[in-house]
Amino acid sequence: MNIYYHGADGNARRFAEEMTASGTVDAIRAEPGNLRYEYFVPLAGGETVLFIDSWEDDAGR
């Protein structure tokens, strides 16, 4: 699953940073069946963050 988060005033990026800092990202990555859980920010900046979430199958979600 690929999702683009959009937010004004840096809110999308702040959301991704908070998810990482809180340990939520590490906890999800440690779940059985998780293949990938990542946030990406464009080099040009902007107000968009790409989220990639991948699992072995639907049961793992």
PDB file of N, CA, C and O in Angstrom:
ATOM      1  N   MET A   1       0.834  -1.152   0.000  1.00  0.00           N
ATOM      2  CA  MET A   1       0.000   0.000   0.000  1.00  0.00           C
ATOM      3  C   MET A   1       0.894   1.234   0.000  1.00  0.00           C
ATOM      4  O   MET A   1       1.839   1.327   0.774  1.00  0.00           O
ATOM      5  N   ASN A   2       0.614   2.156  -0.885  1.00  0.00           N
ATOM      6  CA  ASN A   2       1.323   3.434  -0.945  1.00  0.00           C
ATOM      7  C   ASN A   2       0.307   4.544  -0.713  1.00  0.00           C
ATOM      8  O   ASN A   2      -0.712   4.599  -1.398  1.00  0.00           O
ATOM      9  N   ILE A   3       0.595   5.420   0.230  1.00  0.00           N
ATOM     10  CA  ILE A   3      -0.306   6.522   0.555  1.00  0.00           C
ATOM     11  C   ILE A   3       0.497   7.811   0.593  1.00  0.00           C
ATOM     12  O   ILE A   3       1.585   7.849   1.173  1.00  0.00           O
ATOM     13  N   TYR A   4      -0.052   8.846   0.017  1.00  0.00           N
ATOM     14  CA  TYR A   4       0.547  10.175   0.115  1.00  0.00           C
ATOM     15  C   TYR A   4      -0.191  10.961   1.199  1.00  0.00           C
ATOM     16  O   TYR A   4      -1.407  11.118   1.135  1.00  0.00           O
ATOM     17  N   TYR A   5       0.545  11.409   2.200  1.00  0.00           N
ATOM     18  CA  TYR A   5      -0.008  12.293   3.219  1.00  0.00           C
ATOM     19  C   TYR A   5       0.306  13.726   2.807  1.00  0.00           C
ATOM     20  O   TYR A   5       1.440  14.032   2.454  1.00  0.00           O
ATOM     21  N   HIS A   6      -0.709  14.593   2.861  1.00  0.00           N
ATOM     22  CA  HIS A   6      -0.526  16.006   2.554  1.00  0.00           C
ATOM     23  C   HIS A   6      -0.917  16.799   3.797  1.00  0.00           C
ATOM     24  O   HIS A   6      -1.879  16.453   4.477  1.00  0.00           O
ATOM     25  N   GLY A   7      -0.170  17.850   4.077  1.00  0.00           N
ATOM     26  CA  GLY A   7      -0.513  18.686   5.212  1.00  0.00           C
ATOM     27  C   GLY A   7       0.138  20.049   5.103  1.00  0.00           C
ATOM     28  O   GLY A   7       1.212  20.184   4.531  1.00  0.00           O
ATOM     29  N   ALA A   8      -0.511  21.027   5.633  1.00  0.00           N
ATOM     30  CA  ALA A   8       0.028  22.391   5.611  1.00  0.00           C
ATOM     31  C   ALA A   8       0.985  22.604   6.777  1.00  0.00           C
ATOM     32  O   ALA A   8       0.892  21.927   7.803  1.00  0.00           O
ATOM     33  N   ASP A   9       1.892  23.519   6.595  1.00  0.00           N
ATOM     34  CA  ASP A   9       2.811  23.941   7.664  1.00  0.00           C
ATOM     35  C   ASP A   9       3.646  22.800   8.250  1.00  0.00           C
ATOM     36  O   ASP A   9       3.926  22.777   9.441  1.00  0.00           O
ATOM     37  N   GLY A  10       4.005  21.826   7.406  1.00  0.00           N
ATOM     38  CA  GLY A  10       4.863  20.734   7.858  1.00  0.00           C
ATOM     39  C   GLY A  10       4.168  19.641   8.640  1.00  0.00           C
ATOM     40  O   GLY A  10       4.818  18.775   9.213  1.00  0.00           O
ATOM     41  N   ASN A  11       2.834  19.639   8.674  1.00  0.00           N
ATOM     42  CA  ASN A  11       2.109  18.656   9.483  1.00  0.00           C
ATOM     43  C   ASN A  11       2.294  17.221   9.015  1.00  0.00           C
ATOM     44  O   ASN A  11       2.372  16.310   9.842  1.00  0.00           O
ATOM     45  N   ALA A  12       2.380  16.980   7.711  1.00  0.00           N
ATOM     46  CA  ALA A  12       2.572  15.618   7.220  1.00  0.00           C
ATOM     47  C   ALA A  12       3.927  15.073   7.661  1.00  0.00           C
ATOM     48  O   ALA A  12       4.029  13.945   8.145  1.00  0.00           O
ATOM     49  N   ARG A  13       4.944  15.897   7.513  1.00  0.00           N
ATOM     50  CA  ARG A  13       6.283  15.475   7.935  1.00  0.00           C
ATOM     51  C   ARG A  13       6.348  15.283   9.448  1.00  0.00           C
ATOM     52  O   ARG A  13       6.931  14.332   9.951  1.00  0.00           O
ATOM     53  N   ARG A  14       5.717  16.175  10.195  1.00  0.00           N
ATOM     54  CA  ARG A  14       5.695  16.082  11.653  1.00  0.00           C
ATOM     55  C   ARG A  14       5.006  14.785  12.106  1.00  0.00           C
ATOM     56  O   ARG A  14       5.442  14.130  13.032  1.00  0.00           O
ATOM     57  N   PHE A  15       3.917  14.416  11.408  1.00  0.00           N
ATOM     58  CA  PHE A  15       3.228  13.165  11.712  1.00  0.00           C
ATOM     59  C   PHE A  15       4.185  11.979  11.565  1.00  0.00           C
ATOM     60  O   PHE A  15       4.272  11.127  12.453  1.00  0.00           O
ATOM     61  N   ALA A  16       4.914  11.908  10.449  1.00  0.00           N
ATOM     62  CA  ALA A  16       5.853  10.810  10.212  1.00  0.00           C
ATOM     63  C   ALA A  16       6.958  10.805  11.261  1.00  0.00           C
ATOM     64  O   ALA A  16       7.351   9.735  11.760  1.00  0.00           O
ATOM     65  N   GLU A  17       7.458  11.969  11.628  1.00  0.00           N
ATOM     66  CA  GLU A  17       8.511  12.055  12.651  1.00  0.00           C
ATOM     67  C   GLU A  17       8.003  11.591  14.008  1.00  0.00           C
ATOM     68  O   GLU A  17       8.704  10.900  14.739  1.00  0.00           O
ATOM     69  N   GLU A  18       6.763  11.953  14.355  1.00  0.00           N
ATOM     70  CA  GLU A  18       6.183  11.529  15.632  1.00  0.00           C
ATOM     71  C   GLU A  18       5.948  10.020  15.667  1.00  0.00           C
ATOM     72  O   GLU A  18       6.153   9.375  16.698  1.00  0.00           O
ATOM     73  N   MET A  19       5.510   9.462  14.535  1.00  0.00           N
ATOM     74  CA  MET A  19       5.308   8.007  14.469  1.00  0.00           C
ATOM     75  C   MET A  19       6.635   7.275  14.697  1.00  0.00           C
ATOM     76  O   MET A  19       6.679   6.251  15.366  1.00  0.00           O
ATOM     77  N   THR A  20       7.713   7.822  14.168  1.00  0.00           N
ATOM     78  CA  THR A  20       9.035   7.227  14.338  1.00  0.00           C
ATOM     79  C   THR A  20       9.539   7.427  15.760  1.00  0.00           C
ATOM     80  O   THR A  20       9.983   6.467  16.414  1.00  0.00           O
ATOM     81  N   ALA A  21       9.469   8.636  16.273  1.00  0.00           N
ATOM     82  CA  ALA A  21       9.989   8.960  17.606  1.00  0.00           C
ATOM     83  C   ALA A  21       9.243   8.225  18.715  1.00  0.00           C
ATOM     84  O   ALA A  21       9.835   7.860  19.733  1.00  0.00           O
ATOM     85  N   SER A  22       7.970   7.973  18.517  1.00  0.00           N
ATOM     86  CA  SER A  22       7.153   7.320  19.551  1.00  0.00           C
ATOM     87  C   SER A  22       7.416   5.818  19.652  1.00  0.00           C
ATOM     88  O   SER A  22       6.976   5.173  20.598  1.00  0.00           O
ATOM     89  N   GLY A  23       8.109   5.263  18.640  1.00  0.00           N
ATOM     90  CA  GLY A  23       8.359   3.824  18.635  1.00  0.00           C
ATOM     91  C   GLY A  23       7.305   3.042  17.880  1.00  0.00           C
ATOM     92  O   GLY A  23       7.411   1.820  17.734  1.00  0.00           O
ATOM     93  N   THR A  24       6.281   3.729  17.388  1.00  0.00           N
ATOM     94  CA  THR A  24       5.203   3.050  16.663  1.00  0.00           C
ATOM     95  C   THR A  24       5.726   2.369  15.401  1.00  0.00           C
ATOM     96  O   THR A  24       5.356   1.232  15.101  1.00  0.00           O
ATOM     97  N   VAL A  25       6.608   3.052  14.674  1.00  0.00           N
ATOM     98  CA  VAL A  25       7.161   2.488  13.439  1.00  0.00           C
ATOM     99  C   VAL A  25       7.928   1.200  13.740  1.00  0.00           C
ATOM    100  O   VAL A  25       7.736   0.176  13.079  1.00  0.00           O
ATOM    101  N   ASP A  26       8.780   1.226  14.741  1.00  0.00           N
ATOM    102  CA  ASP A  26       9.550   0.024  15.101  1.00  0.00           C
ATOM    103  C   ASP A  26       8.633  -1.112  15.541  1.00  0.00           C
ATOM    104  O   ASP A  26       8.879  -2.275  15.196  1.00  0.00           O
ATOM    105  N   ALA A  27       7.586  -0.791  16.268  1.00  0.00           N
ATOM    106  CA  ALA A  27       6.652  -1.825  16.732  1.00  0.00           C
ATOM    107  C   ALA A  27       5.934  -2.474  15.556  1.00  0.00           C
ATOM    108  O   ALA A  27       5.769  -3.702  15.519  1.00  0.00           O
ATOM    109  N   ILE A  28       5.521  -1.679  14.592  1.00  0.00           N
ATOM    110  CA  ILE A  28       4.840  -2.238  13.416  1.00  0.00           C
ATOM    111  C   ILE A  28       5.802  -3.069  12.588  1.00  0.00           C
ATOM    112  O   ILE A  28       5.455  -4.160  12.119  1.00  0.00           O
ATOM    113  N   ARG A  29       7.029  -2.596  12.407  1.00  0.00           N
ATOM    114  CA  ARG A  29       8.023  -3.355  11.646  1.00  0.00           C
ATOM    115  C   ARG A  29       8.330  -4.700  12.295  1.00  0.00           C
ATOM    116  O   ARG A  29       8.687  -5.656  11.608  1.00  0.00           O
ATOM    117  N   ALA A  30       8.196  -4.795  13.613  1.00  0.00           N
ATOM    118  CA  ALA A  30       8.495  -6.030  14.336  1.00  0.00           C
ATOM    119  C   ALA A  30       7.347  -7.031  14.297  1.00  0.00           C
ATOM    120  O   ALA A  30       7.528  -8.189  14.675  1.00  0.00           O
ATOM    121  N   GLU A  31       6.180  -6.629  13.818  1.00  0.00           N
ATOM    122  CA  GLU A  31       5.037  -7.537  13.761  1.00  0.00           C
ATOM    123  C   GLU A  31       5.281  -8.629  12.722  1.00  0.00           C
ATOM    124  O   GLU A  31       5.852  -8.372  11.663  1.00  0.00           O
ATOM    125  N   PRO A  32       4.844  -9.854  13.029  1.00  0.00           N
ATOM    126  CA  PRO A  32       4.998 -10.946  12.063  1.00  0.00           C
ATOM    127  C   PRO A  32       4.292 -10.612  10.749  1.00  0.00           C
ATOM    128  O   PRO A  32       3.168 -10.114  10.752  1.00  0.00           O
ATOM    129  N   GLY A  33       4.975 -10.853   9.661  1.00  0.00           N
ATOM    130  CA  GLY A  33       4.398 -10.625   8.343  1.00  0.00           C
ATOM    131  C   GLY A  33       4.679  -9.252   7.756  1.00  0.00           C
ATOM    132  O   GLY A  33       4.411  -9.017   6.583  1.00  0.00           O
ATOM    133  N   ASN A  34       5.224  -8.339   8.542  1.00  0.00           N
ATOM    134  CA  ASN A  34       5.528  -7.017   8.009  1.00  0.00           C
ATOM    135  C   ASN A  34       6.766  -7.093   7.131  1.00  0.00           C
ATOM    136  O   ASN A  34       7.801  -7.584   7.534  1.00  0.00           O
ATOM    137  N   LEU A  35       6.644  -6.611   5.913  1.00  0.00           N
ATOM    138  CA  LEU A  35       7.764  -6.595   4.973  1.00  0.00           C
ATOM    139  C   LEU A  35       8.407  -5.216   4.883  1.00  0.00           C
ATOM    140  O   LEU A  35       9.614  -5.099   4.697  1.00  0.00           O
ATOM    141  N   ARG A  36       7.562  -4.175   5.030  1.00  0.00           N
ATOM    142  CA  ARG A  36       8.093  -2.816   4.905  1.00  0.00           C
ATOM    143  C   ARG A  36       7.108  -1.825   5.504  1.00  0.00           C
ATOM    144  O   ARG A  36       5.902  -1.926   5.294  1.00  0.00           O
ATOM    145  N   TYR A  37       7.664  -0.859   6.218  1.00  0.00           N
ATOM    146  CA  TYR A  37       6.879   0.235   6.781  1.00  0.00           C
ATOM    147  C   TYR A  37       7.793   1.448   6.768  1.00  0.00           C
ATOM    148  O   TYR A  37       8.708   1.549   7.580  1.00  0.00           O
ATOM    149  N   GLU A  38       7.599   2.341   5.803  1.00  0.00           N
ATOM    150  CA  GLU A  38       8.540   3.450   5.581  1.00  0.00           C
ATOM    151  C   GLU A  38       7.809   4.737   5.260  1.00  0.00           C
ATOM    152  O   GLU A  38       6.735   4.730   4.658  1.00  0.00           O
ATOM    153  N   TYR A  39       8.428   5.840   5.627  1.00  0.00           N
ATOM    154  CA  TYR A  39       7.988   7.170   5.229  1.00  0.00           C
ATOM    155  C   TYR A  39       9.098   7.802   4.396  1.00  0.00           C
ATOM    156  O   TYR A  39      10.271   7.659   4.713  1.00  0.00           O
ATOM    157  N   PHE A  40       8.717   8.510   3.331  1.00  0.00           N
ATOM    158  CA  PHE A  40       9.670   9.194   2.475  1.00  0.00           C
ATOM    159  C   PHE A  40       9.225  10.633   2.269  1.00  0.00           C
ATOM    160  O   PHE A  40       8.040  10.895   2.072  1.00  0.00           O
ATOM    161  N   VAL A  41      10.192  11.551   2.297  1.00  0.00           N
ATOM    162  CA  VAL A  41       9.932  12.972   2.084  1.00  0.00           C
ATOM    163  C   VAL A  41      10.645  13.390   0.804  1.00  0.00           C
ATOM    164  O   VAL A  41      11.828  13.069   0.631  1.00  0.00           O
ATOM    165  N   PRO A  42       9.969  14.110  -0.101  1.00  0.00           N
ATOM    166  CA  PRO A  42      10.611  14.535  -1.340  1.00  0.00           C
ATOM    167  C   PRO A  42      11.824  15.431  -1.080  1.00  0.00           C
ATOM    168  O   PRO A  42      11.824  16.213  -0.123  1.00  0.00           O
ATOM    169  N   LEU A  43      12.828  15.311  -1.910  1.00  0.00           N
ATOM    170  CA  LEU A  43      14.025  16.144  -1.786  1.00  0.00           C
ATOM    171  C   LEU A  43      13.696  17.631  -1.922  1.00  0.00           C
ATOM    172  O   LEU A  43      14.342  18.472  -1.301  1.00  0.00           O
ATOM    173  N   ALA A  44      12.714  17.946  -2.720  1.00  0.00           N
ATOM    174  CA  ALA A  44      12.350  19.334  -2.944  1.00  0.00           C
ATOM    175  C   ALA A  44      11.509  19.904  -1.803  1.00  0.00           C
ATOM    176  O   ALA A  44      11.067  21.039  -1.873  1.00  0.00           O
ATOM    177  N   GLY A  45      11.290  19.111  -0.774  1.00  0.00           N
ATOM    178  CA  GLY A  45      10.479  19.589   0.349  1.00  0.00           C
ATOM    179  C   GLY A  45       9.013  19.457   0.036  1.00  0.00           C
ATOM    180  O   GLY A  45       8.572  18.454  -0.483  1.00  0.00           O
ATOM    181  N   GLY A  46       8.273  20.477   0.318  1.00  0.00           N
ATOM    182  CA  GLY A  46       6.841  20.435   0.053  1.00  0.00           C
ATOM    183  C   GLY A  46       6.071  19.912   1.253  1.00  0.00           C
ATOM    184  O   GLY A  46       6.627  19.715   2.329  1.00  0.00           O
ATOM    185  N   GLU A  47       4.823  19.691   1.030  1.00  0.00           N
ATOM    186  CA  GLU A  47       3.925  19.293   2.114  1.00  0.00           C
ATOM    187  C   GLU A  47       3.396  17.877   1.933  1.00  0.00           C
ATOM    188  O   GLU A  47       2.271  17.569   2.309  1.00  0.00           O
ATOM    189  N   THR A  48       4.213  17.007   1.336  1.00  0.00           N
ATOM    190  CA  THR A  48       3.778  15.637   1.071  1.00  0.00           C
ATOM    191  C   THR A  48       4.775  14.646   1.654  1.00  0.00           C
ATOM    192  O   THR A  48       5.975  14.859   1.602  1.00  0.00           O
ATOM    193  N   VAL A  49       4.245  13.558   2.207  1.00  0.00           N
ATOM    194  CA  VAL A  49       5.061  12.442   2.685  1.00  0.00           C
ATOM    195  C   VAL A  49       4.485  11.174   2.061  1.00  0.00           C
ATOM    196  O   VAL A  49       3.266  10.971   2.061  1.00  0.00           O
ATOM    197  N   LEU A  50       5.350  10.347   1.489  1.00  0.00           N
ATOM    198  CA  LEU A  50       4.932   9.061   0.932  1.00  0.00           C
ATOM    199  C   LEU A  50       5.093   7.998   2.005  1.00  0.00           C
ATOM    200  O   LEU A  50       6.150   7.878   2.620  1.00  0.00           O
ATOM    201  N   PHE A  51       4.041   7.233   2.229  1.00  0.00           N
ATOM    202  CA  PHE A  51       4.041   6.139   3.200  1.00  0.00           C
ATOM    203  C   PHE A  51       3.911   4.840   2.426  1.00  0.00           C
ATOM    204  O   PHE A  51       3.036   4.692   1.579  1.00  0.00           O
ATOM    205  N   ILE A  52       4.817   3.879   2.705  1.00  0.00           N
ATOM    206  CA  ILE A  52       4.769   2.558   2.083  1.00  0.00           C
ATOM    207  C   ILE A  52       4.620   1.519   3.184  1.00  0.00           C
ATOM    208  O   ILE A  52       5.416   1.463   4.120  1.00  0.00           O
ATOM    209  N   ASP A  53       3.584   0.702   3.059  1.00  0.00           N
ATOM    210  CA  ASP A  53       3.256  -0.331   4.045  1.00  0.00           C
ATOM    211  C   ASP A  53       3.054  -1.633   3.286  1.00  0.00           C
ATOM    212  O   ASP A  53       2.200  -1.714   2.407  1.00  0.00           O
ATOM    213  N   SER A  54       3.847  -2.659   3.594  1.00  0.00           N
ATOM    214  CA  SER A  54       3.785  -3.910   2.852  1.00  0.00           C
ATOM    215  C   SER A  54       3.802  -5.098   3.817  1.00  0.00           C
ATOM    216  O   SER A  54       4.607  -5.130   4.747  1.00  0.00           O
ATOM    217  N   TRP A  55       2.908  -6.050   3.551  1.00  0.00           N
ATOM    218  CA  TRP A  55       2.765  -7.241   4.404  1.00  0.00           C
ATOM    219  C   TRP A  55       2.789  -8.492   3.549  1.00  0.00           C
ATOM    220  O   TRP A  55       2.456  -8.458   2.367  1.00  0.00           O
ATOM    221  N   GLU A  56       3.146  -9.612   4.173  1.00  0.00           N
ATOM    222  CA  GLU A  56       3.164 -10.898   3.461  1.00  0.00           C
ATOM    223  C   GLU A  56       1.793 -11.245   2.921  1.00  0.00           C
ATOM    224  O   GLU A  56       1.658 -11.784   1.837  1.00  0.00           O
ATOM    225  N   ASP A  57       0.750 -10.987   3.702  1.00  0.00           N
ATOM    226  CA  ASP A  57      -0.621 -11.269   3.273  1.00  0.00           C
ATOM    227  C   ASP A  57      -1.587 -10.398   4.076  1.00  0.00           C
ATOM    228  O   ASP A  57      -1.172  -9.682   4.986  1.00  0.00           O
ATOM    229  N   ASP A  58      -2.854 -10.451   3.743  1.00  0.00           N
ATOM    230  CA  ASP A  58      -3.846  -9.627   4.429  1.00  0.00           C
ATOM    231  C   ASP A  58      -4.011  -9.984   5.894  1.00  0.00           C
ATOM    232  O   ASP A  58      -4.419  -9.152   6.699  1.00  0.00           O
ATOM    233  N   ALA A  59      -3.689 -11.201   6.273  1.00  0.00           N
ATOM    234  CA  ALA A  59      -3.833 -11.623   7.670  1.00  0.00           C
ATOM    235  C   ALA A  59      -2.860 -10.859   8.583  1.00  0.00           C
ATOM    236  O   ALA A  59      -3.140 -10.671   9.762  1.00  0.00           O
ATOM    237  N   GLY A  60      -1.748 -10.431   8.048  1.00  0.00           N
ATOM    238  CA  GLY A  60      -0.749  -9.730   8.840  1.00  0.00           C
ATOM    239  C   GLY A  60      -1.087  -8.288   9.148  1.00  0.00           C
ATOM    240  O   GLY A  60      -0.528  -7.682  10.033  1.00  0.00           O
ATOM    241  N   ARG A  61      -2.021  -7.745   8.417  1.00  0.00           N
ATOM    242  CA  ARG A  61      -2.386  -6.327   8.600  1.00  0.00           C
ATOM    243  C   ARG A  61      -3.160  -6.110   9.844  1.00  0.00           C
ATOM    244  O   ARG A  61      -3.968  -6.647  10.333  1.00  0.00           O
TER     245      ARG A  61
END
